[in-house]
Amino acid sequence: MTTLGECGVTFDHDELVAAWGEPQTSRVVDRLHRFAFIPNELLEKLAETALPENWGRNNHVLKKYLAVQIAWSIEQRQYTEGDGQFYVTAGHLQTRYGTPIYLAFARNRNPDREPFYLVAVEANMSAPRLPVPPEIPAPNAIPSGVEIVMMHDHILDDNSDRVPFFAETPRVAQMCAVSGAIQWSLNRNLHLPYWYFGQMSYVVPLYLSSREDITLAPDLIAPIQVNPGSLLVRTVLKPVMPFGNARVAVQRHDQLPHWLLQAWKEHAIDATEDEIENPESVRSA
């Protein structure tokens, strides 16, 4: 238990962790809103204070980013306390001048509501001691030479319109093409860190129709799960679909490949909250 001196307010670490609820969920924005009330005006202030980014409709990608990054700050004890509040960084977001942005939370005095309340967003936060950003966990290393296992029904049946050029191709050839494209990209270190369902993994770009210019968007994206003896391919996605999960996994948006940023720029206005929250659950129309 940490005591805040003259204010007599305490924030127990176990209490903060428990307030987040179950970490194994794709609905992390709901998890954030169960933890704390986030006033829209402060969310807008954060978006305006930070380096300009396209956060999608209603800043939903920003909400997802905060949901994951703040939870990491709490879990890793990267928060400070004082004056009846606790402080975390807004993940790794910074101002145009490279100054970290801080968030201050207090207990919510309204009964039967969220346990905490976001009270301030500041680059020049007044606090006894300021926190540092959380560490972004590293995904498990991809072992070489392991089998690539595909959930082929979901890839090639449920989402067949994402791979229309496979329509007249035998099933085995389809699986070999996807597997080969994954291996080709892995050999060139084109895979990206990707947050999904409470843990870090990877997405791999699939260049199936052309490999002449890998700065252009691939045909598809494959989320992979690293297992001790295999790489499990759960589905294939359109190139823009994993943007929200990939943004969570890097410190700055410019660390994402150009093709993903460009695809998101063109698609952001149409991206739904369901797609941003759990791109792997979105079925093709």
Short mmCIF file of C-alpha atoms in Angstrom, two decimals:
data_model
loop_
_atom_site.label_atom_id
_atom_site.label_comp_id
_atom_site.label_asym_id
_atom_site.label_seq_id
_atom_site.Cartn_x
_atom_site.Cartn_y
_atom_site.Cartn_z
CA MET A 1 0.00 0.00 0.00
CA THR A 2 1.31 3.42 -0.96
CA THR A 3 0.30 6.41 1.17
CA LEU A 4 -0.01 9.84 -0.38
CA GLY A 5 0.94 11.78 2.71
CA GLU A 6 -1.20 14.73 3.59
CA CYS A 7 -4.06 13.77 1.27
CA GLY A 8 -4.51 10.41 2.95
CA VAL A 9 -5.43 8.81 -0.39
CA THR A 10 -3.99 5.45 -1.31
CA PHE A 11 -3.81 3.44 -4.52
CA ASP A 12 -3.09 -0.21 -4.00
CA HIS A 13 -1.34 -1.89 -6.94
CA ASP A 14 -3.53 -4.99 -6.78
CA GLU A 15 -6.60 -2.77 -6.79
CA LEU A 16 -5.43 -0.94 -9.90
CA VAL A 17 -4.68 -4.19 -11.71
CA ALA A 18 -7.98 -5.77 -10.68
CA ALA A 19 -9.93 -2.73 -11.88
CA TRP A 20 -8.88 -3.52 -15.45
CA GLY A 21 -10.60 -6.89 -15.42
CA GLU A 22 -9.69 -9.86 -17.58
CA PRO A 23 -6.73 -9.09 -19.89
CA GLN A 24 -7.57 -11.85 -22.40
CA THR A 25 -10.08 -9.90 -24.47
CA SER A 26 -10.24 -8.18 -27.82
CA ARG A 27 -12.66 -5.56 -26.46
CA VAL A 28 -9.99 -3.46 -24.84
CA VAL A 29 -11.77 -0.13 -25.27
CA ASP A 30 -14.63 -1.52 -23.19
CA ARG A 31 -12.00 -2.57 -20.67
CA LEU A 32 -10.63 0.99 -20.55
CA HIS A 33 -14.10 2.42 -19.98
CA ARG A 34 -14.72 -0.04 -17.14
CA PHE A 35 -11.50 1.16 -15.53
CA ALA A 36 -12.02 4.90 -15.80
CA PHE A 37 -14.32 7.57 -17.11
CA ILE A 38 -12.59 9.32 -20.01
CA PRO A 39 -14.15 12.73 -20.80
CA ASN A 40 -14.37 13.34 -24.55
CA GLU A 41 -12.87 16.80 -24.20
CA LEU A 42 -9.72 15.34 -22.62
CA LEU A 43 -9.46 12.69 -25.33
CA GLU A 44 -9.69 15.46 -27.92
CA LYS A 45 -7.09 17.48 -26.03
CA LEU A 46 -4.73 14.49 -26.11
CA ALA A 47 -5.20 14.06 -29.86
CA GLU A 48 -4.47 17.78 -30.38
CA THR A 49 -1.46 17.85 -28.03
CA ALA A 50 0.28 14.82 -29.51
CA LEU A 51 2.07 14.66 -32.83
CA PRO A 52 -0.61 14.62 -35.54
CA GLU A 53 -1.98 11.17 -36.33
CA ASN A 54 -5.10 9.85 -37.98
CA TRP A 55 -6.91 8.12 -35.13
CA GLY A 56 -10.00 7.20 -37.13
CA ARG A 57 -13.63 8.03 -36.44
CA ASN A 58 -14.31 9.12 -32.87
CA ASN A 59 -10.58 8.66 -32.11
CA HIS A 60 -11.24 4.95 -31.67
CA VAL A 61 -7.68 3.91 -32.51
CA LEU A 62 -6.47 6.37 -29.86
CA LYS A 63 -8.85 4.81 -27.33
CA LYS A 64 -7.49 1.38 -28.17
CA TYR A 65 -3.92 2.64 -27.93
CA LEU A 66 -4.58 4.07 -24.46
CA ALA A 67 -6.43 0.94 -23.34
CA VAL A 68 -3.39 -1.23 -24.02
CA GLN A 69 -0.63 1.22 -23.09
CA ILE A 70 -2.17 2.38 -19.79
CA ALA A 71 -2.80 -1.22 -18.77
CA TRP A 72 0.89 -1.95 -19.44
CA SER A 73 1.84 1.05 -17.28
CA ILE A 74 -0.21 -0.30 -14.38
CA GLU A 75 0.97 -3.89 -14.77
CA GLN A 76 4.62 -2.78 -14.99
CA ARG A 77 4.23 -0.32 -12.06
CA GLN A 78 5.19 2.56 -14.32
CA TYR A 79 2.97 5.05 -12.54
CA THR A 80 3.51 7.60 -9.80
CA GLU A 81 1.23 9.04 -7.13
CA GLY A 82 0.64 12.30 -5.34
CA ASP A 83 -1.96 14.91 -4.47
CA GLY A 84 -4.71 12.30 -4.42
CA GLN A 85 -4.03 11.19 -7.99
CA PHE A 86 -1.96 8.67 -9.87
CA TYR A 87 -0.09 9.50 -13.04
CA VAL A 88 0.84 7.57 -16.17
CA THR A 89 2.21 8.59 -19.52
CA ALA A 90 -0.12 8.55 -22.51
CA GLY A 91 1.80 5.54 -23.72
CA HIS A 92 4.70 6.78 -25.82
CA LEU A 93 2.86 9.78 -27.25
CA GLN A 94 4.79 13.03 -27.35
CA THR A 95 4.22 16.64 -28.33
CA ARG A 96 5.69 18.18 -31.47
CA TYR A 97 8.69 19.14 -29.32
CA GLY A 98 9.33 15.62 -28.08
CA THR A 99 7.85 16.16 -24.61
CA PRO A 100 6.02 13.19 -23.08
CA ILE A 101 2.31 13.62 -22.42
CA TYR A 102 0.99 12.66 -19.00
CA LEU A 103 -2.41 11.60 -17.72
CA ALA A 104 -3.71 12.13 -14.19
CA PHE A 105 -6.40 9.90 -12.69
CA ALA A 106 -8.36 10.31 -9.47
CA ARG A 107 -10.94 8.15 -7.74
CA ASN A 108 -14.42 8.52 -9.15
CA ARG A 109 -16.67 9.90 -6.44
CA ASN A 110 -19.84 8.84 -8.25
CA PRO A 111 -21.11 5.54 -6.80
CA ASP A 112 -21.76 2.57 -9.08
CA ARG A 113 -19.60 4.07 -11.82
CA GLU A 114 -16.08 3.51 -13.08
CA PRO A 115 -13.62 3.36 -10.16
CA PHE A 116 -11.38 6.09 -11.61
CA TYR A 117 -11.68 9.30 -13.56
CA LEU A 118 -9.29 10.97 -16.00
CA VAL A 119 -8.85 14.47 -14.64
CA ALA A 120 -5.98 15.95 -16.65
CA VAL A 121 -3.96 15.60 -19.86
CA GLU A 122 -0.78 17.69 -19.79
CA ALA A 123 2.71 17.83 -21.23
CA ASN A 124 3.69 20.00 -18.26
CA MET A 125 1.99 17.99 -15.55
CA SER A 126 2.34 19.22 -11.99
CA ALA A 127 3.16 16.11 -9.98
CA PRO A 128 5.59 15.20 -7.17
CA ARG A 129 7.26 12.72 -9.52
CA LEU A 130 6.52 11.97 -13.16
CA PRO A 131 6.25 8.45 -14.59
CA VAL A 132 8.05 6.96 -17.59
CA PRO A 133 6.38 5.14 -20.50
CA PRO A 134 5.73 1.41 -20.25
CA GLU A 135 7.89 -1.10 -22.05
CA ILE A 136 6.23 -2.52 -25.14
CA PRO A 137 6.53 -6.29 -24.66
CA ALA A 138 8.47 -8.13 -27.34
CA PRO A 139 6.69 -10.96 -29.15
CA ASN A 140 8.14 -14.44 -28.95
CA ALA A 141 11.00 -14.93 -31.39
CA ILE A 142 10.06 -16.72 -34.59
CA PRO A 143 11.93 -20.03 -34.70
CA SER A 144 13.45 -21.00 -38.03
CA GLY A 145 12.41 -24.05 -39.96
CA VAL A 146 9.14 -24.72 -38.13
CA GLU A 147 5.96 -25.83 -39.85
CA ILE A 148 3.42 -23.22 -40.95
CA VAL A 149 -0.02 -24.47 -39.94
CA MET A 150 -3.09 -22.79 -41.44
CA MET A 151 -6.70 -22.66 -40.34
CA HIS A 152 -7.52 -23.08 -44.02
CA ASP A 153 -11.32 -23.13 -43.74
CA HIS A 154 -11.39 -19.65 -42.24
CA ILE A 155 -8.76 -18.38 -44.66
CA LEU A 156 -9.98 -19.85 -47.90
CA ASP A 157 -13.72 -20.33 -47.35
CA ASP A 158 -15.03 -17.77 -44.86
CA ASN A 159 -13.01 -14.95 -46.43
CA SER A 160 -12.71 -16.14 -50.01
CA ASP A 161 -13.43 -12.68 -51.44
CA ARG A 162 -10.14 -11.48 -49.93
CA VAL A 163 -8.28 -13.90 -52.21
CA PRO A 164 -10.34 -13.79 -55.43
CA PHE A 165 -7.34 -14.76 -57.57
CA PHE A 166 -7.40 -18.14 -55.78
CA ALA A 167 -10.93 -18.94 -56.97
CA GLU A 168 -9.91 -21.49 -59.60
CA THR A 169 -6.81 -22.75 -57.78
CA PRO A 170 -6.78 -26.18 -56.09
CA ARG A 171 -6.93 -26.09 -52.29
CA VAL A 172 -3.43 -27.53 -51.78
CA ALA A 173 -1.97 -24.96 -54.18
CA GLN A 174 -3.73 -22.17 -52.28
CA MET A 175 -2.25 -23.32 -48.98
CA CYS A 176 1.22 -23.67 -50.50
CA ALA A 177 0.99 -20.16 -51.96
CA VAL A 178 0.06 -18.60 -48.60
CA SER A 179 2.71 -20.60 -46.76
CA GLY A 180 5.37 -19.68 -49.31
CA ALA A 181 4.45 -15.99 -49.16
CA ILE A 182 4.73 -16.05 -45.37
CA GLN A 183 8.16 -17.65 -45.50
CA TRP A 184 9.32 -15.20 -48.19
CA SER A 185 8.37 -12.22 -46.03
CA LEU A 186 9.85 -13.73 -42.87
CA ASN A 187 13.15 -14.28 -44.67
CA ARG A 188 13.21 -10.54 -45.42
CA ASN A 189 12.14 -9.43 -41.93
CA LEU A 190 8.96 -7.84 -43.25
CA HIS A 191 6.80 -9.04 -40.35
CA LEU A 192 5.38 -6.47 -37.93
CA PRO A 193 4.71 -6.64 -34.19
CA TYR A 194 0.99 -6.93 -33.54
CA TRP A 195 -1.05 -6.86 -30.35
CA TYR A 196 -3.94 -9.32 -30.21
CA PHE A 197 -6.10 -10.71 -27.43
CA GLY A 198 -3.88 -9.64 -24.56
CA GLN A 199 -0.50 -10.53 -26.00
CA MET A 200 2.03 -9.62 -28.65
CA SER A 201 2.48 -11.57 -31.86
CA TYR A 202 3.11 -10.70 -35.52
CA VAL A 203 1.42 -9.96 -38.80
CA VAL A 204 3.14 -10.93 -42.03
CA PRO A 205 2.52 -9.21 -45.39
CA LEU A 206 1.63 -11.63 -48.18
CA TYR A 207 2.88 -10.64 -51.62
CA LEU A 208 1.06 -13.13 -53.82
CA SER A 209 0.54 -11.37 -57.15
CA SER A 210 3.71 -9.24 -57.30
CA ARG A 211 6.98 -8.83 -55.39
CA GLU A 212 8.55 -6.12 -57.51
CA ASP A 213 8.02 -3.32 -54.97
CA ILE A 214 7.62 -4.26 -51.30
CA THR A 215 7.00 -0.61 -50.40
CA LEU A 216 3.55 -1.08 -51.93
CA ALA A 217 0.69 -2.69 -50.05
CA PRO A 218 0.70 -6.50 -50.08
CA ASP A 219 -2.27 -8.52 -51.31
CA LEU A 220 -3.09 -9.72 -47.82
CA ILE A 221 -1.88 -9.75 -44.22
CA ALA A 222 -1.55 -12.92 -42.15
CA PRO A 223 -1.63 -12.76 -38.33
CA ILE A 224 0.54 -15.55 -36.96
CA GLN A 225 0.75 -17.17 -33.55
CA VAL A 226 4.22 -18.35 -32.56
CA ASN A 227 4.11 -21.82 -31.00
CA PRO A 228 7.10 -23.92 -29.87
CA GLY A 229 7.04 -26.11 -32.99
CA SER A 230 4.90 -24.22 -35.45
CA LEU A 231 3.53 -20.93 -36.71
CA LEU A 232 -0.26 -20.90 -36.65
CA VAL A 233 -1.95 -18.76 -39.29
CA ARG A 234 -5.41 -17.91 -37.99
CA THR A 235 -6.81 -15.94 -40.91
CA VAL A 236 -5.89 -13.50 -43.67
CA LEU A 237 -6.81 -9.83 -43.54
CA LYS A 238 -7.01 -6.95 -45.94
CA PRO A 239 -3.82 -4.87 -45.61
CA VAL A 240 -5.43 -2.03 -43.65
CA MET A 241 -7.39 -4.13 -41.16
CA PRO A 242 -4.69 -4.68 -38.50
CA PHE A 243 -3.74 -0.98 -38.25
CA GLY A 244 -5.12 -0.45 -34.74
CA ASN A 245 -3.36 -3.52 -33.33
CA ALA A 246 -0.12 -2.69 -35.13
CA ARG A 247 -0.20 0.95 -33.91
CA VAL A 248 -0.37 -0.23 -30.30
CA ALA A 249 2.83 -2.22 -30.80
CA VAL A 250 5.17 0.63 -31.84
CA GLN A 251 6.34 3.79 -30.10
CA ARG A 252 5.64 6.13 -33.03
CA HIS A 253 3.33 5.80 -35.99
CA ASP A 254 6.17 6.53 -38.44
CA GLN A 255 7.73 3.20 -37.37
CA LEU A 256 4.95 1.46 -39.28
CA PRO A 257 5.62 0.73 -42.96
CA HIS A 258 4.62 3.38 -45.46
CA TRP A 259 2.14 1.11 -47.22
CA LEU A 260 0.21 0.54 -43.97
CA LEU A 261 0.06 4.25 -43.15
CA GLN A 262 -1.12 5.02 -46.67
CA ALA A 263 -3.74 2.28 -46.61
CA TRP A 264 -5.01 3.56 -43.24
CA LYS A 265 -5.14 7.14 -44.52
CA GLU A 266 -7.46 6.03 -47.31
CA HIS A 267 -9.58 3.74 -45.13
CA ALA A 268 -9.75 5.43 -41.72
CA ILE A 269 -13.02 7.25 -42.31
CA ASP A 270 -14.74 3.95 -43.15
CA ALA A 271 -13.17 1.75 -40.45
CA THR A 272 -15.74 0.52 -37.96
CA GLU A 273 -15.16 0.19 -34.23
CA ASP A 274 -15.64 -3.58 -34.52
CA GLU A 275 -12.92 -3.80 -37.16
CA ILE A 276 -10.54 -1.71 -35.07
CA GLU A 277 -11.28 -3.70 -31.91
CA ASN A 278 -11.01 -7.18 -33.40
CA PRO A 279 -10.02 -7.27 -37.09
CA GLU A 280 -9.78 -11.05 -37.03
CA SER A 281 -13.46 -11.46 -36.21
CA VAL A 282 -14.73 -9.34 -39.11
CA ARG A 283 -16.21 -11.60 -41.76
CA SER A 284 -16.25 -10.72 -45.41
CA ALA A 285 -19.57 -9.46 -46.72
#
